Amino acid sequence: NAGVTQTPKFRVLKTGQSMTLLCAQDMNHEYMYWYRQDPGMGLRLIHYSVGEGTTAKGEVPDGYNVSRLKKQNFLLGLESAAPSQTSVYFCASSPAGGTYGYTFGSGTRLTVV
Amino acid sequence: AQSVTQPDIHITVSEGASLELRCNYSYGATPYLFWYVQSPGQGLQLLLKYFSGDTLVQGIKGFEAEFKRSQSSFNLRKPSVHWSDAAEYFCAVGPIQGAQKLVFGQGTRLTINP
């Protein structure tokens, strides 16, 4: 009964390094989302997926890529990390998009130095 | 465009006092409205949601919210706050066509004075 699990919880990267954030949900939800949270900016949508094998851009997609090869997993990749990508990243899932609300993971705190 | 405004960035109340957090939205149809709470270092937890029907909705932890269509508002209330209510609160509206996503306000940080 884990809900939405994000790994890792914390990470420090050097500028130019790459990494992948993993989001896994065990609720059989169709929709999955990646947000970033920055002070004073609220939550901003990076990418989302409306089902297995689909992805789409959100408000702030530049510098990120995603994949949804399996229904339960949604991966967020940073190919060449920049200090501007220092943020807290949240994954969320939903059975039917906005009509049911989201279940959120506990977040990944990423620092790029 | 759909949007959510939380006018208060930071609110401080005394423990035991009543609380009202404001949320105004812009949405072309009947909205689905949500309030989420984020405790320090944690993810967001759903407090309550409004879909239709009774405009006063009850949520977890003693919170309630009232939908007022004429004012495009969905304010969150609690009659008596506890120190554990200190957190950040987010209002959200949806679904947004196509992405079926929610749009979030910028959040209101609540501080509780002892």
CSV table of N, CA, C and O in Angstrom, one decimal, chain A residues 20-23 34 65-69 73-77:
chain,number,residue,atom,x,y,z
A,20,THR,N,18.5,10.2,-13.5
A,20,THR,CA,17.1,9.9,-13.7
A,20,THR,C,16.4,9.8,-12.4
A,20,THR,O,16.9,9.1,-11.5
A,21,LEU,N,15.3,10.4,-12.3
A,21,LEU,CA,14.4,10.3,-11.1
A,21,LEU,C,13.3,9.3,-11.5
A,21,LEU,O,12.7,9.3,-12.5
A,22,LEU,N,13.1,8.4,-10.5
A,22,LEU,CA,12.1,7.3,-10.7
A,22,LEU,C,10.8,7.6,-9.9
A,22,LEU,O,10.9,7.9,-8.7
A,23,CYS,N,9.7,7.5,-10.5
A,23,CYS,CA,8.4,7.5,-9.8
A,23,CYS,C,7.7,6.2,-10.1
A,23,CYS,O,7.5,5.8,-11.3
A,34,TRP,N,5.0,15.0,-13.5
A,34,TRP,CA,6.2,15.5,-12.8
A,34,TRP,C,6.0,17.0,-12.6
A,34,TRP,O,5.8,17.8,-13.6
A,65,ASN,N,13.6,15.2,-19.9
A,65,ASN,CA,13.0,14.3,-20.7
A,65,ASN,C,12.3,13.2,-19.8
A,65,ASN,O,12.6,13.1,-18.7
A,66,VAL,N,11.3,12.6,-20.4
A,66,VAL,CA,10.5,11.6,-19.6
A,66,VAL,C,10.2,10.4,-20.4
A,66,VAL,O,10.3,10.4,-21.7
A,67,SER,N,9.9,9.3,-19.7
A,67,SER,CA,9.5,8.1,-20.4
A,67,SER,C,8.5,7.3,-19.5
A,67,SER,O,8.6,7.4,-18.3
A,68,ARG,N,7.5,6.7,-20.2
A,68,ARG,CA,6.5,5.9,-19.5
A,68,ARG,C,6.4,4.6,-20.2
A,68,ARG,O,5.4,4.3,-20.9
A,69,LEU,N,7.4,3.7,-20.0
A,69,LEU,CA,7.4,2.4,-20.7
A,69,LEU,C,6.5,1.4,-20.1
A,69,LEU,O,5.9,0.6,-20.7
A,73,ASN,N,5.3,3.1,-13.9
A,73,ASN,CA,6.6,3.9,-13.7
A,73,ASN,C,6.6,5.1,-14.6
A,73,ASN,O,6.2,5.1,-15.8
A,74,PHE,N,7.1,6.2,-14.1
A,74,PHE,CA,7.3,7.5,-14.9
A,74,PHE,C,8.6,8.0,-14.5
A,74,PHE,O,8.9,8.4,-13.4
A,75,LEU,N,9.5,8.1,-15.5
A,75,LEU,CA,10.9,8.5,-15.3
A,75,LEU,C,11.1,9.9,-15.8
A,75,LEU,O,10.7,10.3,-16.8
A,76,LEU,N,11.9,10.7,-15.0
A,76,LEU,CA,12.2,12.0,-15.3
A,76,LEU,C,13.7,12.1,-15.5
A,76,LEU,O,14.5,11.7,-14.5
A,77,GLY,N,14.2,12.5,-16.6
A,77,GLY,CA,15.7,12.5,-16.9
A,77,GLY,C,16.2,13.9,-17.0
A,77,GLY,O,15.5,14.8,-17.6
